[in-house]
mmCIF file of C-alpha atoms in Angstrom:
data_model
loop_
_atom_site.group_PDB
_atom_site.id
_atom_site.type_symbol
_atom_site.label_atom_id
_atom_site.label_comp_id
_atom_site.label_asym_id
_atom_site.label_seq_id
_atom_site.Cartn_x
_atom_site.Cartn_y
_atom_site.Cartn_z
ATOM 1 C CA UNK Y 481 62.360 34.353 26.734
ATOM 2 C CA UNK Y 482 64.132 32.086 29.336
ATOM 3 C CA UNK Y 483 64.892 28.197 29.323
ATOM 4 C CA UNK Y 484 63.937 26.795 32.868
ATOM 5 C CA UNK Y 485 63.648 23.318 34.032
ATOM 6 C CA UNK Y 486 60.439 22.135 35.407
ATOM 7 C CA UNK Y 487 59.328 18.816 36.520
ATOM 8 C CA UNK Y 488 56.116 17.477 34.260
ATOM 9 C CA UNK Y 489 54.377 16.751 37.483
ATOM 10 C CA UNK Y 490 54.658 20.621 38.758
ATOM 11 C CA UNK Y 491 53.758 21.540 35.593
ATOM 12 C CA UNK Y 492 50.490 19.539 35.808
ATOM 13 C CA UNK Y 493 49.566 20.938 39.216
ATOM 14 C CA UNK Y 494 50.083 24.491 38.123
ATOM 15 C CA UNK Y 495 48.044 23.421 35.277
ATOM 16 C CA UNK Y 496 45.450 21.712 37.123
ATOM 17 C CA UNK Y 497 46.132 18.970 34.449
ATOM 18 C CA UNK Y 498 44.357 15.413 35.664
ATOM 19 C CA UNK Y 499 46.467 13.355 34.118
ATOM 20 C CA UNK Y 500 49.451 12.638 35.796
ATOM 21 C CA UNK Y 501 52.929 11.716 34.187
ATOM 22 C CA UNK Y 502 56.037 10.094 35.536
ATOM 23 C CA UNK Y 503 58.283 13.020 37.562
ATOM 24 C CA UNK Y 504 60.940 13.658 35.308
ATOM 25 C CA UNK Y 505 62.947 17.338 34.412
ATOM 26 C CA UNK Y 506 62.543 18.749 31.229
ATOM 27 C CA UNK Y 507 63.999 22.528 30.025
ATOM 28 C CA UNK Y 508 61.042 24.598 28.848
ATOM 29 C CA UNK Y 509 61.123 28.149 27.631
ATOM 30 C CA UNK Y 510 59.045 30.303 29.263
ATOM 31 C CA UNK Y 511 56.834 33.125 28.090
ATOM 32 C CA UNK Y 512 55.227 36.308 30.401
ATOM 33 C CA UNK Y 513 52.313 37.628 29.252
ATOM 34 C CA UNK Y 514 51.388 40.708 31.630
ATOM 35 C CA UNK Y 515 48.515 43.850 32.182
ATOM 36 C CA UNK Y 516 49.179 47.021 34.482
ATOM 37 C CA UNK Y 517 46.649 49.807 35.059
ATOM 38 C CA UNK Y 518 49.553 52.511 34.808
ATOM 39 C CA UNK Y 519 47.003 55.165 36.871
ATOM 40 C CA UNK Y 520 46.875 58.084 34.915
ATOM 41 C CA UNK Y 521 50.348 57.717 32.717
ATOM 42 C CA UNK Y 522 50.094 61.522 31.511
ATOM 43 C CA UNK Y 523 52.499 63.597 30.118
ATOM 44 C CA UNK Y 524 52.715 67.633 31.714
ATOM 45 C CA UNK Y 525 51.231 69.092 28.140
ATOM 46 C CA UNK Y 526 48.086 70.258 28.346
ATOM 47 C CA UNK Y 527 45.976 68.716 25.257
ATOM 48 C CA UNK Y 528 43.133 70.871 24.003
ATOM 49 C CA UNK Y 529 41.233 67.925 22.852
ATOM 50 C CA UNK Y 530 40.742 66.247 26.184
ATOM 51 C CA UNK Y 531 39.837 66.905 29.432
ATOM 52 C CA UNK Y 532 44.138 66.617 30.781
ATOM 53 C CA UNK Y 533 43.858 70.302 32.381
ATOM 54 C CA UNK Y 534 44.219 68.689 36.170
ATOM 55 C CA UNK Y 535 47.690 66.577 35.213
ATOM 56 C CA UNK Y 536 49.724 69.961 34.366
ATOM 57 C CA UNK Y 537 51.999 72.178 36.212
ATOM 58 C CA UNK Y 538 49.295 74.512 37.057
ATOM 59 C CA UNK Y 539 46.742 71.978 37.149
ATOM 60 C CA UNK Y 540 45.167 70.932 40.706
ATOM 61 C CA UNK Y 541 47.678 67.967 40.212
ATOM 62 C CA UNK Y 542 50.643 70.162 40.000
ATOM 63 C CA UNK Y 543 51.975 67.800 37.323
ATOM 64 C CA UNK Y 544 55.432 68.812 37.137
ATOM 65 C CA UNK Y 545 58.084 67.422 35.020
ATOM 66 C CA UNK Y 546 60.183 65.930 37.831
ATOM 67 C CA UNK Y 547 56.736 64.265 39.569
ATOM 68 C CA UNK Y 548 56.301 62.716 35.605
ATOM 69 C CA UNK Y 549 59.695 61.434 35.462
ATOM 70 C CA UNK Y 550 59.250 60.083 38.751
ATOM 71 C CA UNK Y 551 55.992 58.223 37.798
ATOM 72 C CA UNK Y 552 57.692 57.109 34.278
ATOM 73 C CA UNK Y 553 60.767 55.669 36.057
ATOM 74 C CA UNK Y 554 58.888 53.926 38.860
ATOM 75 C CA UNK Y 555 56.369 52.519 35.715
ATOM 76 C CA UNK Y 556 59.475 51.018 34.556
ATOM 77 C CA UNK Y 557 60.960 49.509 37.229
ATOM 78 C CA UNK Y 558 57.811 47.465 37.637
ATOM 79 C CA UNK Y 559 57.175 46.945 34.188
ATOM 80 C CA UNK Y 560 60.858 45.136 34.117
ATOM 81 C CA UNK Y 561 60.167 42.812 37.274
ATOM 82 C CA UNK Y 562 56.381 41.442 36.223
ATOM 83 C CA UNK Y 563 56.549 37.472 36.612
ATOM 84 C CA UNK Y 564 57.030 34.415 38.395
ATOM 85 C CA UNK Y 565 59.606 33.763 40.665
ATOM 86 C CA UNK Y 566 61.287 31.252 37.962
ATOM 87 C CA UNK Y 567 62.562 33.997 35.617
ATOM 88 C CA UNK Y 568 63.835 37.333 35.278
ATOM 89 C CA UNK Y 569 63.168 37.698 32.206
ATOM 90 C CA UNK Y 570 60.547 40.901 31.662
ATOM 91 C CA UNK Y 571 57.061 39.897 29.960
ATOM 92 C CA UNK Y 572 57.399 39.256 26.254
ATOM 93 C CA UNK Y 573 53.594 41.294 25.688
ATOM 94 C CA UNK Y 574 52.474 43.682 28.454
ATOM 95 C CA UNK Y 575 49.045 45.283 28.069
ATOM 96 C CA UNK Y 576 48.646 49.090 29.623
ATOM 97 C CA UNK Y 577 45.712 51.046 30.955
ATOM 98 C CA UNK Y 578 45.520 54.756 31.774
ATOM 99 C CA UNK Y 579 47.698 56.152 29.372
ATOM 100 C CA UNK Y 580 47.319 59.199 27.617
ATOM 101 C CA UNK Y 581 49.181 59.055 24.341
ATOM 102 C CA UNK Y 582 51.887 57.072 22.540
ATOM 103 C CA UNK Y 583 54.608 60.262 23.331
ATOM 104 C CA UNK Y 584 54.245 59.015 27.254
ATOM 105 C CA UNK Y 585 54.704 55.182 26.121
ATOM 106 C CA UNK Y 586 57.648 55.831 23.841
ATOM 107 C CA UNK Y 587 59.218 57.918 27.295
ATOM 108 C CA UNK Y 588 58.431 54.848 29.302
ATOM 109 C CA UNK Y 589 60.058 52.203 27.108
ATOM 110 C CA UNK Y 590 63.136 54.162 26.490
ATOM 111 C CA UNK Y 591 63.845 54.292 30.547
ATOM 112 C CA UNK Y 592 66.710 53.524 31.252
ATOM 113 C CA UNK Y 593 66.232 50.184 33.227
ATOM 114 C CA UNK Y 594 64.002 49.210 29.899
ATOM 115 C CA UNK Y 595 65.844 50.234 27.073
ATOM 116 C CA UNK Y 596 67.715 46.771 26.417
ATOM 117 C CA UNK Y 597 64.464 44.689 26.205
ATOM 118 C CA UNK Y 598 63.715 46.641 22.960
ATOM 119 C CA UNK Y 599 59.567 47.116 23.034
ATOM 120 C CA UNK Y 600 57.510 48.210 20.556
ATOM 121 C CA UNK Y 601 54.221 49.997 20.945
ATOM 122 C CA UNK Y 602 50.941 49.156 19.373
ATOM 123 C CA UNK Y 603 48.427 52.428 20.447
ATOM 124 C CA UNK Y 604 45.459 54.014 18.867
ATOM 125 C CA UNK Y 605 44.046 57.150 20.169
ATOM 126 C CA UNK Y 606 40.499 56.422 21.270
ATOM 127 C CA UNK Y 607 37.640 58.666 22.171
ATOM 128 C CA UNK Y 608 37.672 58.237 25.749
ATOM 129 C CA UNK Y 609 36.999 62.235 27.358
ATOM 130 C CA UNK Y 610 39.636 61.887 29.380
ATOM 131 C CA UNK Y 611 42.146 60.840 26.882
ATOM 132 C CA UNK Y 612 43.146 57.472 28.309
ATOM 133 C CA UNK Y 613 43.848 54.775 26.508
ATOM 134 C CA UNK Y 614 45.763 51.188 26.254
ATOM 135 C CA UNK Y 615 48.026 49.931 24.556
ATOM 136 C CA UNK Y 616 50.286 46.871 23.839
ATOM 137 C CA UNK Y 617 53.801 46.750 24.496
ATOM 138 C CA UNK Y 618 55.989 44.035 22.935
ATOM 139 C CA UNK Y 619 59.262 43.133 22.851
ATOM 140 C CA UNK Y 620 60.355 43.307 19.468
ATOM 141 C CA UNK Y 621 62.795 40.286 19.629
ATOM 142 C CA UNK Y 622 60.121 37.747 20.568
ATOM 143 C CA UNK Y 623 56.912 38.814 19.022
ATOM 144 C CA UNK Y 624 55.963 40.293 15.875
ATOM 145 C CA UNK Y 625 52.582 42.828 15.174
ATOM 146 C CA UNK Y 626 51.409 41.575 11.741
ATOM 147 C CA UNK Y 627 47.762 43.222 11.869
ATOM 148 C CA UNK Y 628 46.183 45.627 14.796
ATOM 149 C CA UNK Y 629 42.744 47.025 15.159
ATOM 150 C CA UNK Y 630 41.035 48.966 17.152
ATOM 151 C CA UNK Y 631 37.447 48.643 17.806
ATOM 152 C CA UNK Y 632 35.146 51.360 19.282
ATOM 153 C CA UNK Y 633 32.607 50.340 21.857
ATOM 154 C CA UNK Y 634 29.424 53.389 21.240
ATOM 155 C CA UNK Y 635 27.256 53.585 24.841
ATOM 156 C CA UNK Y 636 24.786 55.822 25.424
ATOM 157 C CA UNK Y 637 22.709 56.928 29.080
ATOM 158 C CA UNK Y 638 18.884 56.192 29.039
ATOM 159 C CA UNK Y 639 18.961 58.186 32.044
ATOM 160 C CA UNK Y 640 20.155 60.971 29.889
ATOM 161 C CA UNK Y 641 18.218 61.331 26.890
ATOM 162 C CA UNK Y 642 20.426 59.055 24.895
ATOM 163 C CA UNK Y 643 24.170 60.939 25.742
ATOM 164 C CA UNK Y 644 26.678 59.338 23.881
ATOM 165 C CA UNK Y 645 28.960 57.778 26.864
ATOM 166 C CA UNK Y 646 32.520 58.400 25.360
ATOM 167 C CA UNK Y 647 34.800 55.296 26.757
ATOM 168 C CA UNK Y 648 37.880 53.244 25.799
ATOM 169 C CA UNK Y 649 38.370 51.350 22.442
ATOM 170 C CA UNK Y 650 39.207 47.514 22.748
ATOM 171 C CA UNK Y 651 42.948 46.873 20.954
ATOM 172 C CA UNK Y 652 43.199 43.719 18.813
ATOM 173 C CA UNK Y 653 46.696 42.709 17.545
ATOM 174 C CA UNK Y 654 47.610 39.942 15.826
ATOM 175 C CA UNK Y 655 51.130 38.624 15.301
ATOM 176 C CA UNK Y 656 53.987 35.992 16.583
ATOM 177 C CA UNK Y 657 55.216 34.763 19.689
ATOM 178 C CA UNK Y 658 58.102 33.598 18.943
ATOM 179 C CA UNK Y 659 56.907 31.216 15.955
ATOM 180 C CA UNK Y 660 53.506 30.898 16.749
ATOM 181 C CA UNK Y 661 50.565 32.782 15.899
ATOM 182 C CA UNK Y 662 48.938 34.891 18.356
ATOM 183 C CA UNK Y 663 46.095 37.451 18.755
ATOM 184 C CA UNK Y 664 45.954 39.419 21.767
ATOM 185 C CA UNK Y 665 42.926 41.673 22.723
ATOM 186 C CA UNK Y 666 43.661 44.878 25.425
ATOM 187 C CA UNK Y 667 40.809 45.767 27.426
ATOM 188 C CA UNK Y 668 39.905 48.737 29.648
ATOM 189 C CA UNK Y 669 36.117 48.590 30.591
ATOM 190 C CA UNK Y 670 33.485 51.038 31.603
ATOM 191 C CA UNK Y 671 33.748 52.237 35.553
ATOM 192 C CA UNK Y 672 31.390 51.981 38.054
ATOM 193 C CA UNK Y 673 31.369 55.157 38.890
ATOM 194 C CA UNK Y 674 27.501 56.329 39.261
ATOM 195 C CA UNK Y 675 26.636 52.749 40.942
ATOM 196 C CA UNK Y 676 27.510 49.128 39.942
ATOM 197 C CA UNK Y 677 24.173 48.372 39.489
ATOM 198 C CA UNK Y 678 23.287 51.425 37.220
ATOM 199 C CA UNK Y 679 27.138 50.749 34.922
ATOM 200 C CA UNK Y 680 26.668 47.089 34.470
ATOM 201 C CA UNK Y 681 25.092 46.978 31.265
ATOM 202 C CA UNK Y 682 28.113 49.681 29.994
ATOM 203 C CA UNK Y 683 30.385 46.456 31.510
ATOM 204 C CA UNK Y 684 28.131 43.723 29.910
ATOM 205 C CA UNK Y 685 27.761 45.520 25.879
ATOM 206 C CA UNK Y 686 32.188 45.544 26.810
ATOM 207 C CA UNK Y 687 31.753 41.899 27.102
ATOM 208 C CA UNK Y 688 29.623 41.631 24.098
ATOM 209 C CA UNK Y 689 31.829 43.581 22.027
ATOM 210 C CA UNK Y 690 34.774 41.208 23.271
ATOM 211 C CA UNK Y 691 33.110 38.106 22.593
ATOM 212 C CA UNK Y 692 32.031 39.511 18.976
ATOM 213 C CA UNK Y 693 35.620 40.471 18.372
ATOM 214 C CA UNK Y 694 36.621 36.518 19.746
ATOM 215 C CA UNK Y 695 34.327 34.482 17.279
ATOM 216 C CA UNK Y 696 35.460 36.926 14.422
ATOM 217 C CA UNK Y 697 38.648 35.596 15.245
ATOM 218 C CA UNK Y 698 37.507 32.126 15.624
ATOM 219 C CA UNK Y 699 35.209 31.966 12.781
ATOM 220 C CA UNK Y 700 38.624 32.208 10.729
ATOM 221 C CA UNK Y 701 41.570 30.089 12.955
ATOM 222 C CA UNK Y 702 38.956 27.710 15.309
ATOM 223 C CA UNK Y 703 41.579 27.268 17.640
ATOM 224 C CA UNK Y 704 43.516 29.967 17.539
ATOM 225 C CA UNK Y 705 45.472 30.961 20.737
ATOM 226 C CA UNK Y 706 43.683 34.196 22.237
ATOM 227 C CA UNK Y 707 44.405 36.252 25.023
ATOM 228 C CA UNK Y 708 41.731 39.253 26.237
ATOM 229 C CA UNK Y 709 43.116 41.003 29.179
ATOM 230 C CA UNK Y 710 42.711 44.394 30.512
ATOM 231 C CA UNK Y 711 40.741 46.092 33.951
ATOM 232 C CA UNK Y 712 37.461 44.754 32.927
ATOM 233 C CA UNK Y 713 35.963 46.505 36.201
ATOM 234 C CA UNK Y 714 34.395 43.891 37.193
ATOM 235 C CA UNK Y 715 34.899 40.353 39.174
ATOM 236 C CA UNK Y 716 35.327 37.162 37.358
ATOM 237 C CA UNK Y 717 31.934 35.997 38.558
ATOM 238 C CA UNK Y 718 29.943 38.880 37.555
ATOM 239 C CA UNK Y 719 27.690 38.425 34.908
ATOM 240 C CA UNK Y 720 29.778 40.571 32.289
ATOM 241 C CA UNK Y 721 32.505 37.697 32.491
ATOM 242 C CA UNK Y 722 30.054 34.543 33.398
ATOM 243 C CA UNK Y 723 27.013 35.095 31.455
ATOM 244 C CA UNK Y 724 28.151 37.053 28.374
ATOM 245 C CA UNK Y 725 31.995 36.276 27.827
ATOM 246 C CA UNK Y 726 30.964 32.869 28.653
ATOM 247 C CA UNK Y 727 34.117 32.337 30.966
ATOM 248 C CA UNK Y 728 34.894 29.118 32.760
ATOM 249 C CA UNK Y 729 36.806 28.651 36.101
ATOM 250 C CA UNK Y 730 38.324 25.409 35.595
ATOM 251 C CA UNK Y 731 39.910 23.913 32.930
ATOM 252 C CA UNK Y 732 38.074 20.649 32.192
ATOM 253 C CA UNK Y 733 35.004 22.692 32.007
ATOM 254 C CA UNK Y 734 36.377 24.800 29.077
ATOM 255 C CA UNK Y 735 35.434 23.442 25.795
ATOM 256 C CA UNK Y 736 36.879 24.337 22.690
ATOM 257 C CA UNK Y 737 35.010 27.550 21.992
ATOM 258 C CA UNK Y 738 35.290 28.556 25.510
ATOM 259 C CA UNK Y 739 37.615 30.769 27.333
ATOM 260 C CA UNK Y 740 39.727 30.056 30.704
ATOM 261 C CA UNK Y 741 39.495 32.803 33.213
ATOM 262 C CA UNK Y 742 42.488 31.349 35.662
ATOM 263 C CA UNK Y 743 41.455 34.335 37.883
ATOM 264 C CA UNK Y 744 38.588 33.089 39.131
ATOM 265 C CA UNK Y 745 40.126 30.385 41.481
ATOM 266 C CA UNK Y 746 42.538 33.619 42.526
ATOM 267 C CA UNK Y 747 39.316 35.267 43.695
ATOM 268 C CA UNK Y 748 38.148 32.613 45.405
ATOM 269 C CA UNK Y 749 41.323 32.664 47.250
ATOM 270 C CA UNK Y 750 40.098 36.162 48.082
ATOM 271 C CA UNK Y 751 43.258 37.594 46.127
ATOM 272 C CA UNK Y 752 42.774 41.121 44.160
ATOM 273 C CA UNK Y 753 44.337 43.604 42.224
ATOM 274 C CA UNK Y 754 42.974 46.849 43.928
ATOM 275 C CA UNK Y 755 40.851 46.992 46.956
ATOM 276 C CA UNK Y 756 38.111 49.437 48.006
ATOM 277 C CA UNK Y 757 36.514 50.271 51.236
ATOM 278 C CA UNK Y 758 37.830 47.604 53.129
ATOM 279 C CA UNK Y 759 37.568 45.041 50.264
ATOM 280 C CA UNK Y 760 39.322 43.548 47.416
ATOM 281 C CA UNK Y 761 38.562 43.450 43.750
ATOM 282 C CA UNK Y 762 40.177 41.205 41.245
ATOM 283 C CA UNK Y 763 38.879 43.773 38.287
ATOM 284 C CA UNK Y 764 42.831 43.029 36.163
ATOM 285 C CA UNK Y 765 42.567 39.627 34.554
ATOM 286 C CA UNK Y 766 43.365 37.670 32.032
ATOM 287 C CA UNK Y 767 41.442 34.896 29.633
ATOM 288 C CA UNK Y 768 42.800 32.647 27.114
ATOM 289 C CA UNK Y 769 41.045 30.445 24.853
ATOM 290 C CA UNK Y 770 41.397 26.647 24.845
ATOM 291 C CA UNK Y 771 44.354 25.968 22.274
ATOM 292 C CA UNK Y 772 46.457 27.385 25.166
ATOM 293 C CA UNK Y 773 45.503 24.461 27.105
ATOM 294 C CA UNK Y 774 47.356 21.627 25.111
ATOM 295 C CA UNK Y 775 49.292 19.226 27.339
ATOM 296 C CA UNK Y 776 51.823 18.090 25.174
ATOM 297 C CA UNK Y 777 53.799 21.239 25.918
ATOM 298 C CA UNK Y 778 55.136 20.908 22.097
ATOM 299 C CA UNK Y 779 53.773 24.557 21.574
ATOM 300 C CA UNK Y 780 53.031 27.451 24.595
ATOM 301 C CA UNK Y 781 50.877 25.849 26.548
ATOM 302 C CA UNK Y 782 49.140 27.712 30.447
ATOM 303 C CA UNK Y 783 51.579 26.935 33.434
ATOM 304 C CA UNK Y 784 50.485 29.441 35.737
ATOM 305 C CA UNK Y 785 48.836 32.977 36.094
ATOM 306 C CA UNK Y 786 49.645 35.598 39.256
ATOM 307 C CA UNK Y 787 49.107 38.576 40.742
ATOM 308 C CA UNK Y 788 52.451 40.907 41.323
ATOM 309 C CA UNK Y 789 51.923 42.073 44.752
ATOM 310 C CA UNK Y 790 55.373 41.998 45.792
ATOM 311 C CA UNK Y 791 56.100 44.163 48.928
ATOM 312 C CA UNK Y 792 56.809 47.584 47.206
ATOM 313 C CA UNK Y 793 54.218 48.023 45.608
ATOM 314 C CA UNK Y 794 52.021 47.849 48.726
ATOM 315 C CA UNK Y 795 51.009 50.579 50.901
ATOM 316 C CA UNK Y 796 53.945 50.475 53.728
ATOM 317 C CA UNK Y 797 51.968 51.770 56.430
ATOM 318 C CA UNK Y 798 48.549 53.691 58.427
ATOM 319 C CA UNK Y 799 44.689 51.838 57.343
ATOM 320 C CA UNK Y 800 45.282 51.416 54.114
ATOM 321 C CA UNK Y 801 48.417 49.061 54.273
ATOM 322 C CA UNK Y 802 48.715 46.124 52.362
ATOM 323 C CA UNK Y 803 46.674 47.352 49.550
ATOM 324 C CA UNK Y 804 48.212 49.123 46.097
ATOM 325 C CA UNK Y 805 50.668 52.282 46.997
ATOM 326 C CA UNK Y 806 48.929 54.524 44.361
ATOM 327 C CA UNK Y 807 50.917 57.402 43.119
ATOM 328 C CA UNK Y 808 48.225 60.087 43.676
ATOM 329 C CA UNK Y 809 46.246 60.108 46.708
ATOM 330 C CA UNK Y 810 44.681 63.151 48.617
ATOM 331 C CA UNK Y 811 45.711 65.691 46.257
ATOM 332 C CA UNK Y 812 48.860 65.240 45.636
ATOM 333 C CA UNK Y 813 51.807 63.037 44.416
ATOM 334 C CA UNK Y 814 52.854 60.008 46.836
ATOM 335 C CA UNK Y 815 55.516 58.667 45.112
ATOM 336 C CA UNK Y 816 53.473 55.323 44.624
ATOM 337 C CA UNK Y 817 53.477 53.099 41.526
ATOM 338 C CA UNK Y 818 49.587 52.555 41.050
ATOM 339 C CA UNK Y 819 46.242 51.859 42.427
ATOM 340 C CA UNK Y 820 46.133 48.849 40.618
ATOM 341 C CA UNK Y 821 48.737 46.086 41.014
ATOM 342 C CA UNK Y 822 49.739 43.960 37.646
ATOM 343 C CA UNK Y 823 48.662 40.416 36.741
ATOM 344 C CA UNK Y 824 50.099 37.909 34.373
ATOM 345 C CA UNK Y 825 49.904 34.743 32.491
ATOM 346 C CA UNK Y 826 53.193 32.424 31.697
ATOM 347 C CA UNK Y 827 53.468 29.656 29.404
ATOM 348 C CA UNK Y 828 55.607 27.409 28.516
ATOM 349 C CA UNK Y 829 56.700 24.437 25.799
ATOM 350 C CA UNK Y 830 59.270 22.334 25.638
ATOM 351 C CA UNK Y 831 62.944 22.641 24.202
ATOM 352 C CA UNK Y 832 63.566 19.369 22.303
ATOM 353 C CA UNK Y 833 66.880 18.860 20.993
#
């Protein structure tokens, strides 16, 4: 965690507080909280269980152990940069998509360029058929896992006599941030792939299972601080987000119970975290509840939320430029980072003497 120094009034704009203070400096400590879609973080085993054959050295992929080092190292390097342009400190929490066990998380924290931040992993295998999962990486000097859980989300086709749709788990952990009390959900939604319109109610029973897993948490601590993040596949108007999360855009609409999705007035912007036949999604976000939207800054309170697009992770050149440099593309290995680029949340509080 860094101390910075902020003025109150910047503060408030990132905010989008109303009320407006004398312009003063102040030293605040600020906390990253980030999510990457890691695109298909596999190890070069082949696993019996699930369907890994492809990512192997004799698997169409031609997953070798240099082109998984490769991936692991350049995971890394962008896992250590996530964040605002006020620190360089790496995220104190980073929730991660697309992975296939805890053996490839354990490879990516120990990288080299890693290593000195010290994360733990939180990871349960779920039931997903192609063995990806997420997971929550912390570092172990700032927060501390007291209880994790991991809650299975059952789907089933109509359009297929009932087949049980076998998808990821949502990740609850619950801990401290640095003295305060936490709970942080990861989130990796059903795909559209078949049709949007024929997956959304796979998106919209996610969102129900989130919000049940919220008020369970609520019911207990009313205003506990919450964070649900994760590639929720959908945008944060849809209805998965709107009408069954309950989300709100702007702050002074959130009530207590409600939850702050600051990536809505990103998306208006027409900002996104992936992009798709000549248009952009914004399918990585993060929510937090309303006790992260105190103004008195004497606990972590929401300064500002982003999308890490910097330069290298963009596609350098031909019609897709500007969008994601994905690793695997076409058949083969590109040297990319992801088809996904990460988002993130800071807060911050004050450091009084």
């Amino acid at each position: 965690m860094r101390k910075i120094r902020l003025s109150v009034l910047s503060l408030l704009c990132c905010s989008l507080f109303e009320v407006l203070y004398a312009q003063e400096q102040r030293d605040f400590q600020l906390v990253t909280i980030a999510f990457y879609n890691l695109e298909n973080l596999f190890d070069t085993e082949n696993d019996l269980i699930t369907f890994d054959d492809d990512r192997t050295p004799d698997g169409k992929d031609h997953w070798t152990p240099e082109i998984y080092a490769d991936k692991l190292a350049k995971m890394a390097e962008v896992l250590r940069q996530i964040g605002p342009d006020e620190t360089t400190d790496p995220p104190a929490l980073i929730g991660v998509a697309e992975i296939e066990n805890r053996k490839v998380l354990e490879a990516l924290v120990t990288q080299n360029i890693l290593k000195a931040f010290d994360y733990g992993i939180v990871h349960y295998d779920s039931p997903d058929r192609r063995g990806v999962d997420v997971a929550l990486l912390y570092r172990k000097s700032l927060f501390k896992p007291v209880s994790s859980k991991a809650f299975e989300l059952p789907l089933y086709d109509p359009e297929e006599n009932n087949k049980r749709i076998y998808t990821r788990d949502q990740l609850l952990v619950s801990g401290d941030l640095a003295g305060e009390r936490v709970h942080i959900l990861v989130n990796h939604w059903p795909s559209r792939s078949g049709g949007e319109e024929r997956t959304r109610p796979r998106r919209e029973a996610a969102a129900a299972l989130n919000r049940k897993i919220i008020d369970s948490v609520l019911s207990v601590e009313p205003y506990a601080k919450l964070v649900s993040m994760g590639d929720l596949n959908d945008d944060p108007k849809d209805t998965s987000l709107k009408k069954v999360l309950k989300t709100k855009g702007k702050i002074k609409q959130t009530g207590m119970l409600d939850f702050y999705n600051p990536m809505e007035e990103l998306a208006k912007q027409g900002l996104g975290s992936l992009a798709y036949r000549d248009s952009w999604n914004l399918f990585d976000q993060i929510i937090i509840s309303a006790a992260w939207l105190e103004q008195d800054y004497s606990g972590f309170s929401f300064y500002k939320a982003g999308i890490f697009n910097r330069k290298f992770l963009q596609t350098p050149s031909g019609p897709f430029k500007g969008y994601p440099f994905r690793s695997f593309a076409n058949g083969s290995y590109t040297g990319g980072y992801s088809d996904h680029f990460p988002v993130y949340v800071c807060f911050v509080r004050e450091v009084r003497e």
